[in-house]
mmCIF file of C-alpha atoms in Angstrom:
data_model
loop_
_atom_site.group_PDB
_atom_site.id
_atom_site.type_symbol
_atom_site.label_atom_id
_atom_site.label_comp_id
_atom_site.label_asym_id
_atom_site.label_seq_id
_atom_site.Cartn_x
_atom_site.Cartn_y
_atom_site.Cartn_z
ATOM 1 C CA MET A 1 0.735 25.078 -14.495
ATOM 2 C CA LYS A 2 4.123 26.959 -14.454
ATOM 3 C CA ALA A 3 7.204 24.710 -14.902
ATOM 4 C CA MET A 4 8.251 23.219 -11.508
ATOM 5 C CA HIS A 5 11.958 22.479 -10.660
ATOM 6 C CA VAL A 6 12.314 19.537 -8.264
ATOM 7 C CA ILE A 7 14.820 17.067 -6.955
ATOM 8 C CA GLY A 8 13.649 13.446 -7.002
ATOM 9 C CA VAL A 9 15.214 10.980 -4.459
ATOM 10 C CA MET A 10 14.829 7.202 -4.379
ATOM 11 C CA SER A 11 16.434 4.412 -2.514
ATOM 12 C CA GLY A 12 15.347 0.874 -3.536
ATOM 13 C CA THR A 13 15.367 -2.439 -1.633
ATOM 14 C CA SER A 14 18.303 -3.740 -3.902
ATOM 15 C CA LEU A 15 20.587 -1.289 -1.817
ATOM 16 C CA ASP A 16 22.330 -0.011 -4.938
ATOM 17 C CA GLY A 17 22.402 3.414 -3.398
ATOM 18 C CA ILE A 18 20.553 6.771 -3.205
ATOM 19 C CA ASP A 19 19.381 7.987 -6.638
ATOM 20 C CA VAL A 20 19.108 11.781 -6.882
ATOM 21 C CA ALA A 21 17.696 13.542 -9.915
ATOM 22 C CA GLU A 22 17.160 17.083 -11.042
ATOM 23 C CA ILE A 23 13.806 17.366 -12.936
ATOM 24 C CA THR A 24 11.813 19.985 -14.573
ATOM 25 C CA PHE A 25 7.982 19.271 -15.040
ATOM 26 C CA SER A 26 5.418 21.147 -17.032
ATOM 27 C CA GLU A 27 1.809 20.517 -18.012
ATOM 28 C CA THR A 28 0.028 21.652 -21.121
ATOM 29 C CA THR A 29 -3.690 20.704 -21.797
ATOM 30 C CA ASN A 30 -3.444 17.589 -19.609
ATOM 31 C CA ASN A 31 -0.140 16.378 -21.207
ATOM 32 C CA TRP A 32 2.805 16.265 -18.868
ATOM 33 C CA HIS A 33 6.304 16.764 -19.927
ATOM 34 C CA PHE A 34 9.635 16.250 -18.051
ATOM 35 C CA GLU A 35 13.238 17.143 -18.515
ATOM 36 C CA LEU A 36 15.989 15.213 -16.612
ATOM 37 C CA GLY A 37 18.852 17.357 -15.585
ATOM 38 C CA VAL A 38 21.833 16.159 -13.667
ATOM 39 C CA CYS A 39 21.458 12.808 -11.921
ATOM 40 C CA LYS A 40 23.706 10.761 -9.592
ATOM 41 C CA THR A 41 23.565 7.732 -7.492
ATOM 42 C CA TYR A 42 25.366 7.832 -4.197
ATOM 43 C CA GLY A 43 26.371 4.327 -3.234
ATOM 44 C CA TYR A 44 25.959 3.051 0.412
ATOM 45 C CA SER A 45 29.030 2.339 2.554
ATOM 46 C CA LYS A 46 29.265 -1.176 3.772
ATOM 47 C CA SER A 47 28.116 -0.153 7.186
ATOM 48 C CA TRP A 48 25.027 1.490 5.900
ATOM 49 C CA GLU A 49 24.253 -1.344 3.549
ATOM 50 C CA ASP A 50 24.591 -3.817 6.478
ATOM 51 C CA ARG A 51 22.379 -1.697 8.711
ATOM 52 C CA LEU A 52 19.686 -1.322 6.188
ATOM 53 C CA ARG A 53 19.739 -5.058 5.193
ATOM 54 C CA GLY A 54 19.262 -6.157 8.714
ATOM 55 C CA ALA A 55 16.765 -3.404 9.732
ATOM 56 C CA ALA A 56 13.633 -5.630 9.376
ATOM 57 C CA SER A 57 14.601 -7.493 12.568
ATOM 58 C CA LEU A 58 15.151 -4.451 14.700
ATOM 59 C CA THR A 59 12.978 -3.462 17.725
ATOM 60 C CA SER A 60 10.615 -0.464 17.479
ATOM 61 C CA LYS A 61 13.061 1.601 19.529
ATOM 62 C CA GLU A 62 16.006 0.673 17.264
ATOM 63 C CA LEU A 63 13.922 1.472 14.246
ATOM 64 C CA GLU A 64 13.381 5.028 15.757
ATOM 65 C CA VAL A 65 17.204 5.469 16.186
ATOM 66 C CA LEU A 66 17.785 4.278 12.669
ATOM 67 C CA ASN A 67 15.018 6.561 11.078
ATOM 68 C CA ARG A 68 16.565 9.573 12.689
ATOM 69 C CA GLU A 69 20.190 8.704 11.723
ATOM 70 C CA TYR A 70 18.997 7.741 8.187
ATOM 71 C CA THR A 71 17.150 10.976 7.866
ATOM 72 C CA LEU A 72 20.405 12.875 8.793
ATOM 73 C CA TYR A 73 22.390 10.860 6.383
ATOM 74 C CA LEU A 74 19.789 11.332 3.563
ATOM 75 C CA ALA A 75 19.778 15.010 4.109
ATOM 76 C CA SER A 76 23.596 15.099 3.865
ATOM 77 C CA VAL A 77 23.390 13.253 0.532
ATOM 78 C CA ILE A 78 20.856 15.627 -0.980
ATOM 79 C CA ASP A 79 22.755 18.675 0.287
ATOM 80 C CA GLN A 80 26.018 17.150 -1.253
ATOM 81 C CA PHE A 81 24.101 16.797 -4.688
ATOM 82 C CA ILE A 82 22.832 20.390 -4.429
ATOM 83 C CA ASN A 83 26.230 21.771 -3.825
ATOM 84 C CA GLU A 84 28.126 19.461 -6.099
ATOM 85 C CA TYR A 85 26.018 20.432 -9.077
ATOM 86 C CA ASN A 86 25.138 24.079 -8.089
ATOM 87 C CA VAL A 87 21.510 23.445 -8.245
ATOM 88 C CA THR A 88 19.936 26.862 -7.410
ATOM 89 C CA GLU A 89 16.379 26.489 -8.607
ATOM 90 C CA ILE A 90 14.341 24.030 -6.372
ATOM 91 C CA ASP A 91 10.653 24.259 -5.825
ATOM 92 C CA ALA A 92 10.753 21.017 -3.709
ATOM 93 C CA ILE A 93 12.598 17.932 -2.832
ATOM 94 C CA CYS A 94 10.388 14.854 -3.383
ATOM 95 C CA SER A 95 11.922 11.897 -1.475
ATOM 96 C CA HIS A 96 10.725 8.257 -1.294
ATOM 97 C CA GLY A 97 12.913 7.323 1.741
ATOM 98 C CA HIS A 98 14.009 3.715 2.128
ATOM 99 C CA THR A 99 11.507 0.898 2.892
ATOM 100 C CA ILE A 100 12.239 -1.180 5.826
ATOM 101 C CA LEU A 101 9.029 -2.843 6.514
ATOM 102 C CA HIS A 102 6.032 -3.378 4.218
ATOM 103 C CA GLN A 103 3.123 -5.274 5.545
ATOM 104 C CA PRO A 104 -0.069 -3.603 4.095
ATOM 105 C CA HIS A 105 -2.069 -6.825 5.152
ATOM 106 C CA HIS A 106 -1.394 -5.679 8.752
ATOM 107 C CA GLY A 107 -2.093 -1.954 7.849
ATOM 108 C CA PHE A 108 1.559 -1.068 8.249
ATOM 109 C CA THR A 109 4.460 0.187 6.033
ATOM 110 C CA LEU A 110 7.659 1.984 7.024
ATOM 111 C CA GLN A 111 9.904 4.107 4.845
ATOM 112 C CA ILE A 112 12.672 5.775 6.958
ATOM 113 C CA GLY A 113 14.232 8.949 6.059
ATOM 114 C CA ASN A 114 10.899 10.904 5.924
ATOM 115 C CA LEU A 115 11.101 12.871 9.173
ATOM 116 C CA PRO A 116 10.546 16.631 9.518
ATOM 117 C CA GLU A 117 14.205 16.998 10.288
ATOM 118 C CA LEU A 118 14.752 16.804 6.476
ATOM 119 C CA VAL A 119 13.320 20.420 5.982
ATOM 120 C CA ILE A 120 15.234 21.806 8.951
ATOM 121 C CA LEU A 121 18.497 20.470 7.586
ATOM 122 C CA LEU A 122 17.910 21.304 3.856
ATOM 123 C CA GLN A 123 15.860 24.486 4.310
ATOM 124 C CA LYS A 124 13.836 23.512 1.225
ATOM 125 C CA LYS A 125 10.207 22.417 0.849
ATOM 126 C CA VAL A 126 10.084 18.678 1.068
ATOM 127 C CA VAL A 127 7.361 16.211 -0.037
ATOM 128 C CA CYS A 128 7.847 12.615 1.257
ATOM 129 C CA ASP A 129 6.352 9.533 2.835
ATOM 130 C CA PHE A 130 4.088 8.663 -0.032
ATOM 131 C CA ARG A 131 2.950 5.115 0.972
ATOM 132 C CA VAL A 132 1.397 5.382 4.477
ATOM 133 C CA ALA A 133 -1.759 7.223 3.513
ATOM 134 C CA ASP A 134 -2.575 4.714 0.980
ATOM 135 C CA VAL A 135 -2.202 1.839 3.504
ATOM 136 C CA ALA A 136 -4.478 3.788 5.843
ATOM 137 C CA LEU A 137 -7.079 3.788 3.085
ATOM 138 C CA GLY A 138 -6.901 -0.014 2.766
ATOM 139 C CA GLY A 139 -4.423 -0.074 -0.096
ATOM 140 C CA GLN A 140 -1.184 -1.934 -0.700
ATOM 141 C CA GLY A 141 0.842 1.335 -0.500
ATOM 142 C CA ALA A 142 2.475 0.021 -3.693
ATOM 143 C CA PRO A 143 3.254 0.201 -6.390
ATOM 144 C CA LEU A 144 3.274 4.066 -6.643
ATOM 145 C CA VAL A 145 4.954 4.358 -10.028
ATOM 146 C CA PRO A 146 2.119 3.617 -12.347
ATOM 147 C CA ILE A 147 0.597 7.125 -12.116
ATOM 148 C CA GLY A 148 3.936 8.315 -13.671
ATOM 149 C CA ASP A 149 3.745 5.567 -16.289
ATOM 150 C CA LYS A 150 0.212 6.794 -17.106
ATOM 151 C CA LEU A 151 1.079 10.507 -17.367
ATOM 152 C CA LEU A 152 4.603 10.325 -18.705
ATOM 153 C CA PHE A 153 4.946 7.017 -20.654
ATOM 154 C CA ALA A 154 1.603 6.504 -22.269
ATOM 155 C CA ASP A 155 3.251 5.598 -25.614
ATOM 156 C CA TYR A 156 4.063 2.240 -24.133
ATOM 157 C CA ASP A 157 1.639 -0.587 -23.555
ATOM 158 C CA TYR A 158 3.526 -1.915 -20.429
ATOM 159 C CA CYS A 159 6.160 -0.617 -18.163
ATOM 160 C CA ILE A 160 8.274 -2.905 -16.023
ATOM 161 C CA ASN A 161 10.917 -1.794 -13.694
ATOM 162 C CA PHE A 162 13.615 -4.313 -12.423
ATOM 163 C CA GLY A 163 15.007 -3.208 -9.109
ATOM 164 C CA GLY A 164 14.867 -5.120 -5.857
ATOM 165 C CA PHE A 165 11.588 -6.407 -7.227
ATOM 166 C CA ALA A 166 9.968 -6.428 -10.626
ATOM 167 C CA ASN A 167 6.769 -4.498 -10.933
ATOM 168 C CA ILE A 168 4.490 -4.001 -13.977
ATOM 169 C CA SER A 169 1.932 -1.354 -14.962
ATOM 170 C CA PHE A 170 -0.513 -1.133 -17.889
ATOM 171 C CA GLU A 171 -3.904 0.145 -18.805
ATOM 172 C CA LYS A 172 -6.849 -2.199 -19.106
ATOM 173 C CA LYS A 173 -10.411 -1.036 -19.970
ATOM 174 C CA GLY A 174 -9.487 2.569 -18.947
ATOM 175 C CA LYS A 175 -8.012 1.469 -15.622
ATOM 176 C CA MET A 176 -4.413 1.272 -14.617
ATOM 177 C CA ILE A 177 -3.417 -2.103 -13.354
ATOM 178 C CA ALA A 178 -0.116 -2.699 -11.574
ATOM 179 C CA TYR A 179 1.577 -5.129 -9.186
ATOM 180 C CA ASP A 180 4.744 -6.557 -8.084
ATOM 181 C CA ILE A 181 5.722 -9.493 -10.327
ATOM 182 C CA CYS A 182 8.482 -11.258 -8.281
ATOM 183 C CA PRO A 183 11.742 -10.522 -6.455
ATOM 184 C CA VAL A 184 14.783 -9.698 -8.664
ATOM 185 C CA ASN A 185 17.872 -8.003 -7.295
ATOM 186 C CA VAL A 186 17.198 -8.584 -3.666
ATOM 187 C CA VAL A 187 17.796 -12.227 -4.358
ATOM 188 C CA LEU A 188 20.329 -12.031 -7.305
ATOM 189 C CA ASN A 189 22.482 -9.644 -5.345
ATOM 190 C CA ALA A 190 22.512 -11.838 -2.223
ATOM 191 C CA TYR A 191 23.712 -14.707 -4.141
ATOM 192 C CA ALA A 192 26.320 -12.770 -6.117
ATOM 193 C CA LEU A 193 27.659 -11.673 -2.831
ATOM 194 C CA LYS A 194 28.282 -15.287 -1.936
ATOM 195 C CA LEU A 195 30.584 -15.380 -4.931
ATOM 196 C CA GLY A 196 32.410 -12.165 -3.897
ATOM 197 C CA GLN A 197 30.420 -9.926 -6.406
ATOM 198 C CA ALA A 198 28.162 -6.965 -5.432
ATOM 199 C CA TYR A 199 25.848 -8.060 -8.211
ATOM 200 C CA ASP A 200 25.708 -10.401 -11.140
ATOM 201 C CA ALA A 201 27.287 -8.358 -14.060
ATOM 202 C CA GLU A 202 25.455 -8.874 -17.192
ATOM 203 C CA GLY A 203 24.158 -12.124 -15.691
ATOM 204 C CA ASN A 204 27.418 -13.923 -16.279
ATOM 205 C CA LEU A 205 27.475 -15.746 -12.903
ATOM 206 C CA ALA A 206 23.895 -17.018 -13.615
ATOM 207 C CA LYS A 207 24.900 -18.004 -17.150
ATOM 208 C CA SER A 208 27.654 -20.267 -15.757
ATOM 209 C CA GLY A 209 25.117 -22.203 -13.558
ATOM 210 C CA LYS A 210 22.427 -24.891 -14.291
ATOM 211 C CA VAL A 211 18.646 -24.722 -13.882
ATOM 212 C CA HIS A 212 17.480 -26.881 -11.069
ATOM 213 C CA GLU A 213 14.061 -28.059 -12.153
ATOM 214 C CA SER A 214 12.564 -29.048 -8.803
ATOM 215 C CA LEU A 215 13.608 -25.632 -7.281
ATOM 216 C CA LEU A 216 12.320 -23.692 -10.273
ATOM 217 C CA LYS A 217 8.896 -25.645 -10.033
ATOM 218 C CA ALA A 218 8.742 -24.948 -6.285
ATOM 219 C CA LEU A 219 9.375 -21.147 -6.901
ATOM 220 C CA ASN A 220 6.787 -20.827 -9.566
ATOM 221 C CA GLN A 221 4.273 -22.556 -7.266
ATOM 222 C CA LEU A 222 4.559 -20.067 -4.431
ATOM 223 C CA PRO A 223 1.098 -18.951 -3.475
ATOM 224 C CA PHE A 224 1.823 -15.247 -4.039
ATOM 225 C CA TYR A 225 1.794 -15.801 -7.818
ATOM 226 C CA GLU A 226 -1.804 -17.028 -7.789
ATOM 227 C CA ILE A 227 -3.104 -13.838 -5.920
ATOM 228 C CA ALA A 228 -4.910 -11.439 -8.227
ATOM 229 C CA PRO A 229 -3.696 -7.865 -8.129
ATOM 230 C CA PRO A 230 -3.522 -5.541 -6.416
ATOM 231 C CA LYS A 231 -0.754 -7.136 -4.623
ATOM 232 C CA SER A 232 2.810 -6.035 -3.494
ATOM 233 C CA LEU A 233 5.844 -7.647 -2.081
ATOM 234 C CA GLY A 234 8.231 -6.750 0.830
ATOM 235 C CA ILE A 235 11.550 -7.874 2.020
ATOM 236 C CA GLU A 236 9.914 -9.769 4.859
ATOM 237 C CA TRP A 237 8.386 -12.187 2.349
ATOM 238 C CA VAL A 238 11.778 -12.825 0.699
ATOM 239 C CA ASN A 239 13.398 -13.366 3.952
ATOM 240 C CA THR A 240 10.826 -15.755 5.355
ATOM 241 C CA ILE A 241 9.716 -17.596 2.168
ATOM 242 C CA VAL A 242 12.082 -17.260 -0.674
ATOM 243 C CA PHE A 243 15.533 -17.490 0.953
ATOM 244 C CA PRO A 244 14.669 -20.483 3.129
ATOM 245 C CA LEU A 245 13.355 -22.278 -0.002
ATOM 246 C CA LEU A 246 16.503 -21.444 -2.000
ATOM 247 C CA GLU A 247 18.794 -22.692 0.858
ATOM 248 C CA SER A 248 16.749 -25.882 1.431
ATOM 249 C CA HIS A 249 18.039 -27.170 -1.989
ATOM 250 C CA HIS A 250 21.814 -26.858 -0.970
ATOM 251 C CA LEU A 251 22.892 -25.781 -4.489
ATOM 252 C CA ALA A 252 26.038 -23.876 -5.673
ATOM 253 C CA PRO A 253 25.276 -20.197 -5.800
ATOM 254 C CA GLN A 254 25.718 -20.201 -9.601
ATOM 255 C CA ASP A 255 22.940 -22.717 -9.902
ATOM 256 C CA VAL A 256 20.671 -20.715 -7.609
ATOM 257 C CA LEU A 257 21.298 -17.588 -9.693
ATOM 258 C CA ARG A 258 20.749 -19.540 -13.047
ATOM 259 C CA THR A 259 17.347 -21.068 -11.547
ATOM 260 C CA PHE A 260 16.197 -17.799 -10.076
ATOM 261 C CA THR A 261 16.925 -15.885 -13.291
ATOM 262 C CA GLU A 262 14.810 -18.455 -15.158
ATOM 263 C CA HIS A 263 12.151 -18.048 -12.530
ATOM 264 C CA ILE A 264 12.067 -14.149 -13.062
ATOM 265 C CA ALA A 265 12.022 -14.602 -16.867
ATOM 266 C CA GLN A 266 9.059 -16.975 -16.692
ATOM 267 C CA CYS A 267 7.139 -14.698 -14.109
ATOM 268 C CA VAL A 268 7.628 -11.715 -16.390
ATOM 269 C CA GLY A 269 6.676 -13.619 -19.514
ATOM 270 C CA LYS A 270 3.478 -14.829 -17.833
ATOM 271 C CA SER A 271 2.617 -11.310 -16.737
ATOM 272 C CA LEU A 272 3.010 -9.968 -20.191
ATOM 273 C CA ASP A 273 1.225 -12.891 -21.971
ATOM 274 C CA ILE A 274 -1.747 -12.605 -19.789
ATOM 275 C CA ALA A 275 -2.332 -9.187 -21.111
ATOM 276 C CA SER A 276 -1.049 -9.556 -24.627
ATOM 277 C CA ASN A 277 1.558 -11.418 -26.643
ATOM 278 C CA ALA A 278 1.324 -9.559 -29.906
ATOM 279 C CA SER A 279 4.667 -8.448 -31.385
ATOM 280 C CA GLU A 280 3.470 -4.855 -31.827
ATOM 281 C CA THR A 281 3.140 -4.508 -28.032
ATOM 282 C CA LYS A 282 5.614 -2.129 -26.590
ATOM 283 C CA VAL A 283 7.206 -2.874 -23.242
ATOM 284 C CA LEU A 284 9.456 -0.209 -21.586
ATOM 285 C CA ILE A 285 11.939 -1.807 -19.221
ATOM 286 C CA THR A 286 13.976 0.186 -16.730
ATOM 287 C CA GLY A 287 15.939 -0.287 -13.502
ATOM 288 C CA GLY A 288 19.248 -1.820 -12.491
ATOM 289 C CA GLY A 289 18.079 -5.267 -13.774
ATOM 290 C CA VAL A 290 18.067 -4.048 -17.285
ATOM 291 C CA TYR A 291 21.800 -4.373 -17.323
ATOM 292 C CA ASN A 292 21.548 -7.967 -16.643
ATOM 293 C CA THR A 293 21.708 -8.983 -20.407
ATOM 294 C CA PHE A 294 21.373 -12.666 -19.674
ATOM 295 C CA LEU A 295 18.099 -12.076 -17.740
ATOM 296 C CA VAL A 296 16.694 -9.768 -20.526
ATOM 297 C CA ASN A 297 17.521 -12.414 -23.173
ATOM 298 C CA GLN A 298 15.809 -15.078 -21.078
ATOM 299 C CA ILE A 299 12.658 -12.850 -20.717
ATOM 300 C CA LYS A 300 12.541 -12.548 -24.556
ATOM 301 C CA LYS A 301 12.309 -16.318 -24.806
ATOM 302 C CA TYR A 302 8.994 -16.051 -22.891
ATOM 303 C CA THR A 303 7.209 -13.212 -24.761
ATOM 304 C CA SER A 304 6.844 -11.914 -28.208
ATOM 305 C CA ALA A 305 6.391 -8.366 -27.078
ATOM 306 C CA ASN A 306 8.690 -5.730 -28.251
ATOM 307 C CA ILE A 307 11.123 -5.021 -25.255
ATOM 308 C CA VAL A 308 12.369 -1.442 -25.280
ATOM 309 C CA ILE A 309 15.365 -0.302 -23.255
ATOM 310 C CA PRO A 310 15.528 3.581 -23.117
ATOM 311 C CA ASN A 311 18.610 5.681 -22.589
ATOM 312 C CA PRO A 312 20.794 4.940 -19.591
ATOM 313 C CA GLN A 313 19.676 7.977 -17.635
ATOM 314 C CA LEU A 314 15.985 6.889 -17.861
ATOM 315 C CA VAL A 315 16.937 3.284 -17.102
ATOM 316 C CA GLU A 316 18.569 4.329 -13.911
ATOM 317 C CA TYR A 317 16.486 7.285 -12.749
ATOM 318 C CA LYS A 318 12.927 6.577 -13.770
ATOM 319 C CA GLU A 319 11.864 5.878 -10.115
ATOM 320 C CA ALA A 320 13.465 9.081 -8.860
ATOM 321 C CA LEU A 321 11.811 10.917 -11.802
ATOM 322 C CA ILE A 322 8.300 9.550 -10.914
ATOM 323 C CA PHE A 323 8.696 10.328 -7.140
ATOM 324 C CA GLY A 324 9.478 13.803 -8.255
ATOM 325 C CA LEU A 325 6.237 13.699 -10.169
ATOM 326 C CA LEU A 326 4.261 12.362 -7.177
ATOM 327 C CA GLY A 327 5.589 15.329 -5.181
ATOM 328 C CA VAL A 328 4.515 17.831 -7.862
ATOM 329 C CA LEU A 329 1.059 16.177 -7.999
ATOM 330 C CA LYS A 330 0.798 16.521 -4.239
ATOM 331 C CA LEU A 331 1.840 20.049 -4.251
ATOM 332 C CA THR A 332 -0.758 20.868 -6.889
ATOM 333 C CA ASN A 333 -3.561 18.893 -5.229
ATOM 334 C CA LYS A 334 -3.842 16.356 -7.902
ATOM 335 C CA VAL A 335 -4.247 12.527 -7.585
ATOM 336 C CA ASN A 336 -1.014 10.788 -7.297
ATOM 337 C CA VAL A 337 -2.101 7.322 -6.116
ATOM 338 C CA LEU A 338 -4.631 5.232 -8.068
ATOM 339 C CA ALA A 339 -7.052 2.972 -6.209
ATOM 340 C CA SER A 340 -7.209 0.568 -9.206
ATOM 341 C CA VAL A 341 -3.504 -0.124 -8.673
ATOM 342 C CA THR A 342 -3.246 -0.257 -4.818
ATOM 343 C CA GLY A 343 -6.757 -1.300 -3.870
ATOM 344 C CA ALA A 344 -7.369 1.697 -1.663
ATOM 345 C CA LYS A 345 -10.776 2.948 -1.079
ATOM 346 C CA ARG A 346 -10.400 5.799 -3.358
ATOM 347 C CA ASP A 347 -7.863 7.607 -5.661
ATOM 348 C CA HIS A 348 -6.099 10.217 -3.505
ATOM 349 C CA SER A 349 -3.119 12.541 -3.245
ATOM 350 C CA SER A 350 -0.506 11.009 -0.865
ATOM 351 C CA GLY A 351 2.520 12.418 0.865
ATOM 352 C CA ASN A 352 3.483 14.757 3.640
ATOM 353 C CA ILE A 353 4.507 18.366 2.825
ATOM 354 C CA PHE A 354 7.103 19.958 5.126
ATOM 355 C CA LYS A 355 7.903 23.681 4.591
ATOM 356 C CA PRO A 356 10.880 25.513 5.969
#
């Protein structure tokens, strides 16, 4: 396969912003290679952040309006990136969009920003909307990143991304296994906001609080954690189950942050130790949560695995990188979603291709 130059675009549930990455992919004798070029995160304005945070409660007509307007906004961000960095060689733009609703048990998932208007506005080939086809095949529509972990990061035994949620992927008996572990920044950021901060920098707010044992026990006993994979989480679950549980204990925000950080650490430790706890086990961790040093240090208390933090560019843009890969796989008619991960009826190549 000749080298392909794409732009990968990702917006996560933590609402940190829109990640845009210039990537070159090549394949030689079934080995995939990548090179990250310029990358940038475009932060959301407060009005966009508020709209996206409250979008799960909108009516279907209101969601249609939001989808159209977000598609226009997303196109403007991608166009700004192309012009800002004078990116001239583009085979495709591969975009995840932004998840608003994720209810695979009801056969439904919605990522806004994936309308055909993208290609009209950008005049570039676009590959997008990667989750819907998997849900139609009976899958969770998530996580989609494990195909990238398999093809690009096979040197690691486990890959964990800490974004709005933590998700893990690993190979077991020749099959990729992956699932959402627990919420992370969707909860931590919400409680940092109560203290006037956009996020808990280095985990210092959590560090100043105390673990509330009864809340920690209640969190650890949530039924989701007993479900065998494949399984995935959506913001609706956090809004209807997690936040009410946290609020029912009437704790100071620092204590909620400390308790929830401990909950994340224990969930991650349990996920790793189910698979292996040998010290030679290599675990690649990425995503914004990696900069929460207090959280990372707490995780290390619950596993003896070797935790590896890569360079900052990979920490921040791994998901944009992998959605770029999903687009390339779709364009070359290769499998980009694994049934062993999502629970779909079969492996398949997911996504819509829009051509100018």
